[in-house]
Amino acid sequence: MPAPDHDTPADPDALRRHPRLFRAVTRRQRPRLRRTDITVTDEAAVKRAVRAASLGNAMEWFDFGVYAYLAVTLGHVFFPSGNDTVQLLSSFATFAVAFLIRPLGGMVFGPMGDRLGRKKVLALTMILMAVGTFAIGLIPSYASIGFWAPVLLVFFRMVQGFSTGGEYGGASTFIAEYAPDRRRGYFGSFLEFGTLAGYVGAAGLVTALTAWLGPDTMEAWGWRVPFLVAGPLGLVGLYLRMRLDETPAFRKLESESAHASEAADTVETTTKGDLGRIFREQWRALVLCVALVGAYNITDYMLLSYMPTYLSDELGYSETHGLLVLLVVMVLMMLLITQVGRLNDRFGRKPVLMAGMLGFLFLSLPAFLLIGQGGVPAITAGMLMLGLSLLCMLGTMSAALPALFPTSLRYGSLSVGYNVSTSLFGGTTPLVITALIGATGSSLMPAYYAMGAALVGVIAVACMKETAQRPLEGSPPAVETHEEAAEIVMAGAPEPKF
């Protein structure tokens, strides 16, 4: 027999005839919030969780940033051809391969994280990411082993993509479930601080190596250095993650279930069942997630991954010149991103996200016209216009997206929705923009592409619910102090559905 809909009003006549019965049913369905139901967060534990999750995210985007910033060099090393455009397209196609495999990683690691715990799966994704990136730095060139060089490159890019499928959904879930409700935006913004730190580290290292070694030496062996750095970084990240405890929300869920984890040999069957629940029960939230992430990722990859290539290939600037300008913009974004987190805690996720989407919708064309004029001041001004719009999304998404889904299916649902969207729209952005410019001859195609994505984003933000300063669905309230917990109980706040 299906459970009654708690939000459906009772029949007025029945309510008059049996008032006590209906009061008893209401109390049973929505019991009064008790002090023991409220999670009082440990600030030191929250900070440890934020550091560990953010470092993993930084490493992920360091790896992807290195590949994007070395796209021209890698095209020469692995895809010999007399046509520079063909080399670049081949290199970006390999970049996109990692994103095409990401949904599979999300479908495996996401439900596993809901079943076995966030911590274990995040440690596993860290290991795989480090191995995949380190291995790319060891691949012989096309001149040495011929056809097998690009084959190995594609294989290890797929290892990277598969592991990354469980990274963002897990890291954002981990921080969201640790953070107190009133500061989830602030702590969540550190995840994207890690994104920018990874990009800055990648851009800084590639720029320094190129300036020091020169293009010929970079093509000979210098390109390997940034990939080999991933090995030690991965060990540090793994150490930090293994020291963490499971999130309070997952521990609460686990304590309420007879056996939250199944034996290792039943994980595959369980994963299939959980995927069925995700698509059956969360399809509306998944559609919203795909739209939000698609708009966010197209603009993100356009600015942080593709722009140096655009400046060098379309406007004739050196690769170092484009990276230096982008470095300045990203460092400024790093300085401001936690303030955006505070803003969306105070004013709400929707207003800040909408500001970012509208920024790209109305400022993309003026920004690219400025960039097209050339000169450091014009290029910097144009990129700052795009960067500040992106900042509104970066500082808000990591708090907004986990709140779309209930605790029992959060890791899996977010991993599936995020990675399907990233696969379709994010990783393909450099490839699509390069192809559009080649087909139309217009250097303004990146602006039009970003405007289309932003329009979809505006509609998605308008459809989402506001979740700032509210408990995550399926989790009890999370507060910073025992006094705050007592105030909630005394106020008789209704218990959330979990």
GROMACS .gro file of C-alpha atoms in nm:
model
  498
    1MET     CA    1   0.000   0.000   0.000
    2PRO     CA    2   0.155   0.335  -0.096
    3ALA     CA    3   0.246   0.577   0.178
    4PRO     CA    4   0.010   0.872   0.220
    5ASP     CA    5   0.113   1.201   0.073
    6HIS     CA    6   0.201   1.418   0.374
    7ASP     CA    7   0.137   1.737   0.181
    8THR     CA    8  -0.214   1.641   0.065
    9PRO     CA    9  -0.480   1.807   0.285
   10ALA     CA   10  -0.717   1.573   0.467
   11ASP     CA   11  -1.087   1.559   0.390
   12PRO     CA   12  -1.248   1.842   0.598
   13ASP     CA   13  -1.540   1.625   0.711
   14ALA     CA   14  -1.310   1.345   0.826
   15LEU     CA   15  -1.092   1.603   1.005
   16ARG     CA   16  -1.394   1.734   1.200
   17ARG     CA   17  -1.511   1.384   1.293
   18HIS     CA   18  -1.169   1.254   1.408
   19PRO     CA   19  -0.955   1.550   1.520
   20ARG     CA   20  -0.751   1.349   1.773
   21LEU     CA   21  -0.675   1.077   1.522
   22PHE     CA   22  -0.546   1.326   1.268
   23ARG     CA   23  -0.335   1.506   1.531
   24ALA     CA   24  -0.180   1.172   1.630
   25VAL     CA   25  -0.106   1.084   1.265
   26THR     CA   26   0.049   1.426   1.209
   27ARG     CA   27   0.271   1.390   1.518
   28ARG     CA   28   0.384   1.048   1.400
   29GLN     CA   29   0.460   1.163   1.046
   30ARG     CA   30   0.635   1.480   1.158
   31PRO     CA   31   0.763   1.430   1.510
   32ARG     CA   32   0.888   1.728   1.704
   33LEU     CA   33   1.256   1.795   1.647
   34ARG     CA   34   1.470   1.667   1.935
   35ARG     CA   35   1.810   1.793   2.040
   36THR     CA   36   1.967   1.458   1.952
   37ASP     CA   37   1.842   1.495   1.594
   38ILE     CA   38   2.053   1.804   1.535
   39THR     CA   39   2.417   1.773   1.426
   40VAL     CA   40   2.656   2.011   1.600
   41THR     CA   41   2.955   2.033   1.367
   42ASP     CA   42   3.315   2.017   1.482
   43GLU     CA   43   3.492   2.313   1.318
   44ALA     CA   44   3.830   2.138   1.318
   45ALA     CA   45   3.676   1.831   1.149
   46VAL     CA   46   3.500   2.053   0.894
   47LYS     CA   47   3.828   2.225   0.807
   48ARG     CA   48   4.006   1.890   0.769
   49ALA     CA   49   3.729   1.769   0.538
   50VAL     CA   50   3.746   2.089   0.333
   51ARG     CA   51   4.125   2.065   0.297
   52ALA     CA   52   4.120   1.701   0.189
   53ALA     CA   53   3.833   1.744  -0.058
   54SER     CA   54   3.975   2.067  -0.201
   55LEU     CA   55   4.322   1.920  -0.251
   56GLY     CA   56   4.173   1.635  -0.449
   57ASN     CA   57   3.977   1.879  -0.662
   58ALA     CA   58   4.291   2.091  -0.710
   59MET     CA   59   4.479   1.785  -0.828
   60GLU     CA   60   4.200   1.692  -1.069
   61TRP     CA   61   4.204   2.033  -1.232
   62PHE     CA   62   4.583   2.054  -1.223
   63ASP     CA   63   4.588   1.737  -1.433
   64PHE     CA   64   4.326   1.859  -1.678
   65GLY     CA   65   4.475   2.210  -1.686
   66VAL     CA   66   4.821   2.077  -1.771
   67TYR     CA   67   4.677   1.884  -2.066
   68ALA     CA   68   4.478   2.184  -2.190
   69TYR     CA   69   4.773   2.426  -2.161
   70LEU     CA   70   5.006   2.179  -2.337
   71ALA     CA   71   4.752   2.095  -2.608
   72VAL     CA   72   4.964   2.241  -2.892
   73THR     CA   73   5.284   2.070  -2.769
   74LEU     CA   74   5.109   1.736  -2.715
   75GLY     CA   75   4.965   1.761  -3.065
   76HIS     CA   76   5.321   1.779  -3.202
   77VAL     CA   77   5.445   1.493  -2.980
   78PHE     CA   78   5.162   1.243  -3.030
   79PHE     CA   79   4.986   1.342  -3.354
   80PRO     CA   80   5.241   1.422  -3.627
   81SER     CA   81   5.079   1.597  -3.920
   82GLY     CA   82   5.158   1.873  -4.161
   83ASN     CA   83   4.841   2.061  -4.060
   84ASP     CA   84   4.847   2.254  -3.730
   85THR     CA   85   4.466   2.258  -3.707
   86VAL     CA   86   4.448   1.878  -3.748
   87GLN     CA   87   4.709   1.836  -3.472
   88LEU     CA   88   4.519   2.067  -3.240
   89LEU     CA   89   4.187   1.897  -3.311
   90SER     CA   90   4.346   1.556  -3.245
   91SER     CA   91   4.488   1.680  -2.917
   92PHE     CA   92   4.155   1.828  -2.806
   93ALA     CA   93   3.973   1.513  -2.917
   94THR     CA   94   4.197   1.317  -2.678
   95PHE     CA   95   4.118   1.580  -2.414
   96ALA     CA   96   3.748   1.511  -2.474
   97VAL     CA   97   3.793   1.130  -2.448
   98ALA     CA   98   3.846   1.158  -2.072
   99PHE     CA   99   3.512   1.334  -2.043
  100LEU     CA  100   3.327   1.077  -2.251
  101ILE     CA  101   3.423   0.807  -2.000
  102ARG     CA  102   3.335   1.019  -1.695
  103PRO     CA  103   2.964   0.920  -1.681
  104LEU     CA  104   3.069   0.554  -1.652
  105GLY     CA  105   3.295   0.644  -1.360
  106GLY     CA  106   3.010   0.840  -1.202
  107MET     CA  107   2.771   0.546  -1.240
  108VAL     CA  108   3.020   0.313  -1.070
  109PHE     CA  109   3.169   0.534  -0.797
  110GLY     CA  110   2.858   0.739  -0.716
  111PRO     CA  111   2.625   0.459  -0.599
  112MET     CA  112   2.927   0.294  -0.435
  113GLY     CA  113   2.979   0.612  -0.232
  114ASP     CA  114   2.614   0.606  -0.119
  115ARG     CA  115   2.645   0.240  -0.025
  116LEU     CA  116   2.996   0.206   0.122
  117GLY     CA  117   3.069   0.560   0.234
  118ARG     CA  118   3.211   0.880   0.091
  119LYS     CA  119   3.561   0.847   0.240
  120LYS     CA  120   3.657   0.510   0.089
  121VAL     CA  121   3.548   0.600  -0.262
  122LEU     CA  122   3.722   0.939  -0.254
  123ALA     CA  123   4.047   0.767  -0.155
  124LEU     CA  124   4.009   0.525  -0.448
  125THR     CA  125   3.945   0.801  -0.702
  126MET     CA  126   4.253   0.986  -0.577
  127ILE     CA  127   4.474   0.682  -0.638
  128LEU     CA  128   4.341   0.625  -0.990
  129MET     CA  129   4.376   0.991  -1.086
  130ALA     CA  130   4.739   1.005  -0.969
  131VAL     CA  131   4.830   0.683  -1.152
  132GLY     CA  132   4.667   0.795  -1.477
  133THR     CA  133   4.835   1.135  -1.480
  134PHE     CA  134   5.178   1.007  -1.374
  135ALA     CA  135   5.165   0.742  -1.648
  136ILE     CA  136   5.103   1.002  -1.920
  137GLY     CA  137   5.434   1.161  -1.827
  138LEU     CA  138   5.610   0.830  -1.902
  139ILE     CA  139   5.460   0.756  -2.246
  140PRO     CA  140   5.719   0.749  -2.527
  141SER     CA  141   5.657   0.989  -2.818
  142TYR     CA  142   5.512   0.901  -3.157
  143ALA     CA  143   5.864   0.924  -3.301
  144SER     CA  144   5.974   0.644  -3.064
  145ILE     CA  145   5.691   0.389  -3.075
  146GLY     CA  146   5.462   0.518  -3.350
  147PHE     CA  147   5.091   0.428  -3.337
  148TRP     CA  148   5.110   0.302  -2.975
  149ALA     CA  149   5.195   0.647  -2.840
  150PRO     CA  150   4.850   0.803  -2.906
  151VAL     CA  151   4.684   0.472  -2.807
  152LEU     CA  152   4.852   0.481  -2.464
  153LEU     CA  153   4.769   0.850  -2.430
  154VAL     CA  154   4.402   0.781  -2.494
  155PHE     CA  155   4.404   0.486  -2.251
  156PHE     CA  156   4.548   0.682  -1.961
  157ARG     CA  157   4.322   0.975  -2.037
  158MET     CA  158   4.036   0.728  -1.997
  159VAL     CA  159   4.177   0.618  -1.659
  160GLN     CA  160   4.181   0.985  -1.558
  161GLY     CA  161   3.826   1.037  -1.677
  162PHE     CA  162   3.694   0.722  -1.509
  163SER     CA  163   3.840   0.823  -1.172
  164THR     CA  164   3.723   1.182  -1.208
  165GLY     CA  165   3.369   1.049  -1.252
  166GLY     CA  166   3.358   0.989  -0.877
  167GLU     CA  167   3.561   1.292  -0.770
  168TYR     CA  168   3.347   1.606  -0.792
  169GLY     CA  169   3.023   1.444  -0.678
  170GLY     CA  170   3.201   1.290  -0.381
  171ALA     CA  171   3.407   1.595  -0.287
  172SER     CA  172   3.112   1.837  -0.301
  173THR     CA  173   2.892   1.589  -0.112
  174PHE     CA  174   3.164   1.545   0.150
  175ILE     CA  175   3.196   1.919   0.217
  176ALA     CA  176   2.820   1.982   0.201
  177GLU     CA  177   2.748   1.708   0.454
  178TYR     CA  178   3.019   1.827   0.692
  179ALA     CA  179   2.939   2.200   0.677
  180PRO     CA  180   2.684   2.374   0.904
  181ASP     CA  181   2.369   2.479   0.719
  182ARG     CA  182   2.431   2.852   0.755
  183ARG     CA  183   2.786   2.837   0.614
  184ARG     CA  184   2.759   2.568   0.347
  185GLY     CA  185   2.822   2.818   0.069
  186TYR     CA  186   3.137   2.950   0.236
  187PHE     CA  187   3.291   2.608   0.300
  188GLY     CA  188   3.174   2.480  -0.038
  189SER     CA  189   3.352   2.766  -0.214
  190PHE     CA  190   3.686   2.619  -0.102
  191LEU     CA  191   3.622   2.324  -0.333
  192GLU     CA  192   3.627   2.562  -0.628
  193PHE     CA  193   3.919   2.747  -0.470
  194GLY     CA  194   4.089   2.411  -0.526
  195THR     CA  195   3.974   2.418  -0.890
  196LEU     CA  196   4.137   2.755  -0.943
  197ALA     CA  197   4.447   2.653  -0.747
  198GLY     CA  198   4.483   2.350  -0.973
  199TYR     CA  199   4.453   2.564  -1.285
  200VAL     CA  200   4.692   2.828  -1.147
  201GLY     CA  201   4.942   2.559  -1.053
  202ALA     CA  202   4.917   2.404  -1.400
  203ALA     CA  203   4.936   2.737  -1.584
  204GLY     CA  204   5.220   2.861  -1.362
  205LEU     CA  205   5.427   2.546  -1.404
  206VAL     CA  206   5.373   2.526  -1.782
  207THR     CA  207   5.452   2.898  -1.822
  208ALA     CA  208   5.769   2.873  -1.611
  209LEU     CA  209   5.892   2.562  -1.790
  210THR     CA  210   5.821   2.709  -2.135
  211ALA     CA  211   6.004   3.032  -2.050
  212TRP     CA  212   6.298   2.842  -1.899
  213LEU     CA  213   6.335   2.555  -2.147
  214GLY     CA  214   6.203   2.705  -2.469
  215PRO     CA  215   5.957   2.547  -2.716
  216ASP     CA  216   6.201   2.292  -2.860
  217THR     CA  217   6.306   2.148  -2.523
  218MET     CA  218   5.946   2.150  -2.403
  219GLU     CA  219   5.850   1.940  -2.703
  220ALA     CA  220   6.147   1.708  -2.651
  221TRP     CA  221   6.096   1.627  -2.282
  222GLY     CA  222   5.985   1.930  -2.079
  223TRP     CA  223   5.614   1.855  -2.127
  224ARG     CA  224   5.658   1.543  -1.911
  225VAL     CA  225   5.748   1.731  -1.592
  226PRO     CA  226   5.397   1.865  -1.504
  227PHE     CA  227   5.246   1.517  -1.544
  228LEU     CA  228   5.512   1.353  -1.326
  229VAL     CA  229   5.440   1.603  -1.046
  230ALA     CA  230   5.099   1.434  -1.002
  231GLY     CA  231   5.259   1.131  -0.833
  232PRO     CA  232   5.373   1.305  -0.512
  233LEU     CA  233   5.059   1.522  -0.508
  234GLY     CA  234   4.842   1.212  -0.521
  235LEU     CA  235   5.020   1.056  -0.222
  236VAL     CA  236   4.966   1.373  -0.016
  237GLY     CA  237   4.598   1.385  -0.110
  238LEU     CA  238   4.551   1.016  -0.030
  239TYR     CA  239   4.711   1.064   0.314
  240LEU     CA  240   4.480   1.354   0.396
  241ARG     CA  241   4.168   1.167   0.285
  242MET     CA  242   4.251   0.849   0.474
  243ARG     CA  243   4.275   1.050   0.798
  244LEU     CA  244   3.916   1.175   0.770
  245ASP     CA  245   3.606   1.038   0.940
  246GLU     CA  246   3.288   0.964   0.747
  247THR     CA  247   3.047   1.257   0.713
  248PRO     CA  248   2.792   1.313   0.995
  249ALA     CA  249   2.501   1.287   0.750
  250PHE     CA  250   2.619   0.949   0.619
  251ARG     CA  251   2.683   0.820   0.973
  252LYS     CA  252   2.329   0.923   1.067
  253LEU     CA  253   2.189   0.746   0.761
  254GLU     CA  254   2.402   0.438   0.834
  255SER     CA  255   2.287   0.420   1.195
  256GLU     CA  256   1.923   0.421   1.084
  257SER     CA  257   1.975   0.133   0.841
  258ALA     CA  258   2.022  -0.227   0.947
  259HIS     CA  259   2.307  -0.279   0.703
  260ALA     CA  260   2.401   0.033   0.503
  261SER     CA  261   2.697  -0.147   0.341
  262GLU     CA  262   2.682  -0.476   0.157
  263ALA     CA  263   2.967  -0.719   0.115
  264ALA     CA  264   3.220  -0.639  -0.156
  265ASP     CA  265   3.099  -0.917  -0.385
  266THR     CA  266   2.747  -0.769  -0.404
  267VAL     CA  267   2.852  -0.416  -0.494
  268GLU     CA  268   2.782  -0.462  -0.865
  269THR     CA  269   2.424  -0.574  -0.809
  270THR     CA  270   2.366  -0.303  -0.551
  271THR     CA  271   2.504  -0.038  -0.786
  272LYS     CA  272   2.260  -0.140  -1.060
  273GLY     CA  273   1.972  -0.121  -0.814
  274ASP     CA  274   2.081   0.220  -0.688
  275LEU     CA  275   2.114   0.351  -1.044
  276GLY     CA  276   1.758   0.240  -1.109
  277ARG     CA  277   1.639   0.433  -0.803
  278ILE     CA  278   1.833   0.741  -0.911
  279PHE     CA  279   1.676   0.755  -1.256
  280ARG     CA  280   1.332   0.656  -1.127
  281GLU     CA  281   1.309   0.883  -0.824
  282GLN     CA  282   1.540   1.174  -0.904
  283TRP     CA  283   1.489   1.233  -1.276
  284ARG     CA  284   1.354   1.587  -1.230
  285ALA     CA  285   1.649   1.689  -1.015
  286LEU     CA  286   1.883   1.516  -1.263
  287VAL     CA  287   1.749   1.721  -1.554
  288LEU     CA  288   1.797   2.039  -1.353
  289CYS     CA  289   2.148   1.930  -1.253
  290VAL     CA  290   2.245   1.857  -1.615
  291ALA     CA  291   2.122   2.199  -1.728
  292LEU     CA  292   2.300   2.388  -1.449
  293VAL     CA  293   2.625   2.197  -1.490
  294GLY     CA  294   2.616   2.225  -1.869
  295ALA     CA  295   2.587   2.604  -1.859
  296TYR     CA  296   2.853   2.628  -1.589
  297ASN     CA  297   3.101   2.391  -1.756
  298ILE     CA  298   3.085   2.539  -2.104
  299THR     CA  299   3.173   2.881  -1.967
  300ASP     CA  300   3.429   2.733  -1.725
  301TYR     CA  301   3.621   2.534  -1.986
  302MET     CA  302   3.598   2.813  -2.239
  303LEU     CA  303   3.775   3.057  -2.008
  304LEU     CA  304   4.006   2.838  -1.799
  305SER     CA  305   4.106   2.572  -2.054
  306TYR     CA  306   4.051   2.705  -2.405
  307MET     CA  307   4.143   3.074  -2.376
  308PRO     CA  308   4.526   3.038  -2.396
  309THR     CA  309   4.485   2.834  -2.716
  310TYR     CA  310   4.242   3.095  -2.853
  311LEU     CA  311   4.488   3.376  -2.787
  312SER     CA  312   4.775   3.191  -2.954
  313ASP     CA  313   4.593   3.031  -3.250
  314GLU     CA  314   4.334   3.298  -3.336
  315LEU     CA  315   4.506   3.620  -3.227
  316GLY     CA  316   4.869   3.523  -3.280
  317TYR     CA  317   4.997   3.571  -2.925
  318SER     CA  318   5.260   3.341  -2.779
  319GLU     CA  319   5.139   3.063  -2.552
  320THR     CA  320   5.329   3.217  -2.261
  321HIS     CA  321   5.162   3.555  -2.316
  322GLY     CA  322   4.812   3.406  -2.302
  323LEU     CA  323   4.888   3.198  -1.993
  324LEU     CA  324   5.030   3.497  -1.805
  325VAL     CA  325   4.714   3.701  -1.862
  326LEU     CA  326   4.497   3.408  -1.758
  327LEU     CA  327   4.712   3.357  -1.448
  328VAL     CA  328   4.643   3.714  -1.335
  329VAL     CA  329   4.269   3.667  -1.382
  330MET     CA  330   4.264   3.334  -1.197
  331VAL     CA  331   4.467   3.463  -0.902
  332LEU     CA  332   4.218   3.749  -0.865
  333MET     CA  333   3.932   3.497  -0.876
  334MET     CA  334   4.103   3.292  -0.603
  335LEU     CA  335   4.119   3.598  -0.381
  336LEU     CA  336   3.747   3.664  -0.420
  337ILE     CA  337   3.586   3.320  -0.435
  338THR     CA  338   3.528   3.266  -0.062
  339GLN     CA  339   3.356   3.605  -0.048
  340VAL     CA  340   3.115   3.477  -0.314
  341GLY     CA  341   3.054   3.178  -0.083
  342ARG     CA  342   2.964   3.416   0.199
  343LEU     CA  343   2.736   3.612  -0.036
  344ASN     CA  344   2.533   3.308  -0.139
  345ASP     CA  345   2.499   3.203   0.226
  346ARG     CA  346   2.358   3.546   0.307
  347PHE     CA  347   2.147   3.629   0.001
  348GLY     CA  348   2.076   3.284  -0.142
  349ARG     CA  349   2.215   3.054  -0.411
  350LYS     CA  350   1.969   3.163  -0.680
  351PRO     CA  351   2.049   3.536  -0.693
  352VAL     CA  352   2.426   3.476  -0.711
  353LEU     CA  353   2.395   3.201  -0.973
  354MET     CA  354   2.158   3.417  -1.178
  355ALA     CA  355   2.408   3.705  -1.170
  356GLY     CA  356   2.674   3.475  -1.318
  357MET     CA  357   2.445   3.340  -1.591
  358LEU     CA  358   2.324   3.688  -1.690
  359GLY     CA  359   2.684   3.808  -1.689
  360PHE     CA  360   2.777   3.555  -1.957
  361LEU     CA  361   2.456   3.618  -2.151
  362PHE     CA  362   2.513   3.993  -2.184
  363LEU     CA  363   2.890   4.035  -2.144
  364SER     CA  364   3.036   3.753  -2.355
  365LEU     CA  365   3.016   3.942  -2.686
  366PRO     CA  366   3.159   4.271  -2.549
  367ALA     CA  367   3.433   4.073  -2.373
  368PHE     CA  368   3.545   3.895  -2.690
  369LEU     CA  369   3.530   4.217  -2.891
  370LEU     CA  370   3.765   4.369  -2.633
  371ILE     CA  371   3.996   4.067  -2.644
  372GLY     CA  372   3.997   4.084  -3.023
  373GLN     CA  373   4.133   4.441  -3.016
  374GLY     CA  374   4.459   4.306  -2.875
  375GLY     CA  375   4.692   4.460  -2.622
  376VAL     CA  376   4.733   4.354  -2.261
  377PRO     CA  377   4.483   4.606  -2.111
  378ALA     CA  378   4.201   4.511  -2.351
  379ILE     CA  379   4.263   4.136  -2.322
  380THR     CA  380   4.281   4.156  -1.943
  381ALA     CA  381   3.963   4.364  -1.922
  382GLY     CA  382   3.773   4.121  -2.145
  383MET     CA  383   3.890   3.818  -1.951
  384LEU     CA  384   3.803   3.987  -1.620
  385MET     CA  385   3.447   4.042  -1.743
  386LEU     CA  386   3.419   3.671  -1.813
  387GLY     CA  387   3.609   3.575  -1.497
  388LEU     CA  388   3.385   3.769  -1.259
  389SER     CA  389   3.074   3.617  -1.418
  390LEU     CA  390   3.225   3.269  -1.383
  391LEU     CA  391   3.317   3.346  -1.022
  392CYS     CA  392   2.949   3.375  -0.928
  393MET     CA  393   2.899   3.017  -1.049
  394LEU     CA  394   3.223   2.876  -0.910
  395GLY     CA  395   3.156   3.008  -0.561
  396THR     CA  396   2.798   2.877  -0.551
  397MET     CA  397   2.765   2.549  -0.745
  398SER     CA  398   2.942   2.330  -0.490
  399ALA     CA  399   2.678   2.425  -0.229
  400ALA     CA  400   2.379   2.435  -0.466
  401LEU     CA  401   2.424   2.103  -0.649
  402PRO     CA  402   2.441   1.860  -0.350
  403ALA     CA  403   2.124   2.019  -0.211
  404LEU     CA  404   1.929   1.900  -0.516
  405PHE     CA  405   1.934   1.538  -0.394
  406PRO     CA  406   1.849   1.341  -0.073
  407THR     CA  407   2.127   1.201   0.145
  408SER     CA  408   2.060   0.837   0.059
  409LEU     CA  409   2.117   0.900  -0.314
  410ARG     CA  410   2.319   1.223  -0.310
  411TYR     CA  411   2.665   1.096  -0.411
  412GLY     CA  412   2.528   0.874  -0.688
  413SER     CA  413   2.274   1.122  -0.824
  414LEU     CA  414   2.519   1.412  -0.829
  415SER     CA  415   2.794   1.199  -0.985
  416VAL     CA  416   2.562   1.081  -1.262
  417GLY     CA  417   2.406   1.421  -1.338
  418TYR     CA  418   2.731   1.616  -1.310
  419ASN     CA  419   2.936   1.379  -1.525
  420VAL     CA  420   2.676   1.325  -1.796
  421SER     CA  421   2.654   1.702  -1.837
  422THR     CA  422   3.030   1.753  -1.817
  423SER     CA  423   3.084   1.478  -2.073
  424LEU     CA  424   2.836   1.626  -2.320
  425PHE     CA  425   2.914   1.995  -2.276
  426GLY     CA  426   3.227   2.057  -2.066
  427GLY     CA  427   3.513   1.850  -2.202
  428THR     CA  428   3.395   1.892  -2.560
  429THR     CA  429   3.400   2.274  -2.535
  430PRO     CA  430   3.754   2.331  -2.675
  431LEU     CA  431   3.687   2.082  -2.956
  432VAL     CA  432   3.347   2.233  -3.045
  433ILE     CA  433   3.472   2.592  -3.038
  434THR     CA  434   3.779   2.507  -3.250
  435ALA     CA  435   3.555   2.330  -3.503
  436LEU     CA  436   3.302   2.617  -3.509
  437ILE     CA  437   3.572   2.874  -3.573
  438GLY     CA  438   3.716   2.654  -3.849
  439ALA     CA  439   3.371   2.611  -4.010
  440THR     CA  440   3.256   2.975  -3.988
  441GLY     CA  441   3.582   3.169  -3.985
  442SER     CA  442   3.444   3.387  -3.705
  443SER     CA  443   3.662   3.447  -3.400
  444LEU     CA  444   3.347   3.543  -3.204
  445MET     CA  445   3.208   3.187  -3.199
  446PRO     CA  446   3.325   3.130  -2.836
  447ALA     CA  447   3.109   3.427  -2.730
  448TYR     CA  448   2.800   3.297  -2.909
  449TYR     CA  449   2.853   2.948  -2.765
  450ALA     CA  450   2.881   3.088  -2.412
  451MET     CA  451   2.568   3.301  -2.460
  452GLY     CA  452   2.367   2.996  -2.566
  453ALA     CA  453   2.486   2.806  -2.260
  454ALA     CA  454   2.406   3.098  -2.032
  455LEU     CA  455   2.050   3.120  -2.167
  456VAL     CA  456   1.993   2.757  -2.069
  457GLY     CA  457   2.148   2.836  -1.730
  458VAL     CA  458   1.912   3.128  -1.669
  459ILE     CA  459   1.610   2.900  -1.723
  460ALA     CA  460   1.758   2.631  -1.496
  461VAL     CA  461   1.830   2.875  -1.212
  462ALA     CA  462   1.475   3.012  -1.239
  463CYS     CA  463   1.340   2.657  -1.194
  464MET     CA  464   1.550   2.554  -0.893
  465LYS     CA  465   1.448   2.590  -0.529
  466GLU     CA  466   1.637   2.812  -0.286
  467THR     CA  467   1.838   2.598  -0.043
  468ALA     CA  468   2.060   2.848   0.141
  469GLN     CA  469   2.061   2.818   0.524
  470ARG     CA  470   1.839   2.510   0.511
  471PRO     CA  471   1.916   2.147   0.602
  472LEU     CA  472   2.010   1.913   0.320
  473GLU     CA  473   1.722   1.693   0.209
  474GLY     CA  474   1.730   1.367   0.402
  475SER     CA  475   1.963   1.504   0.671
  476PRO     CA  476   1.898   1.659   1.011
  477PRO     CA  477   1.985   2.025   1.069
  478ALA     CA  478   2.358   2.097   1.108
  479VAL     CA  479   2.466   2.385   1.331
  480GLU     CA  480   2.792   2.526   1.468
  481THR     CA  481   2.714   2.548   1.840
  482HIS     CA  482   2.509   2.372   2.105
  483GLU     CA  483   2.336   2.705   2.177
  484GLU     CA  484   2.218   2.724   1.816
  485ALA     CA  485   2.084   2.367   1.841
  486ALA     CA  486   1.895   2.456   2.159
  487GLU     CA  487   1.743   2.762   1.989
  488ILE     CA  488   1.613   2.547   1.701
  489VAL     CA  489   1.453   2.299   1.941
  490MET     CA  490   1.297   2.575   2.149
  491ALA     CA  491   1.160   2.743   1.839
  492GLY     CA  492   0.982   2.420   1.751
  493ALA     CA  493   1.129   2.408   1.404
  494PRO     CA  494   0.969   2.129   1.199
  495GLU     CA  495   1.188   1.833   1.129
  496PRO     CA  496   1.298   1.795   0.764
  497LYS     CA  497   1.198   1.480   0.575
  498PHE     CA  498   1.465   1.216   0.631
   0.00000   0.00000   0.00000
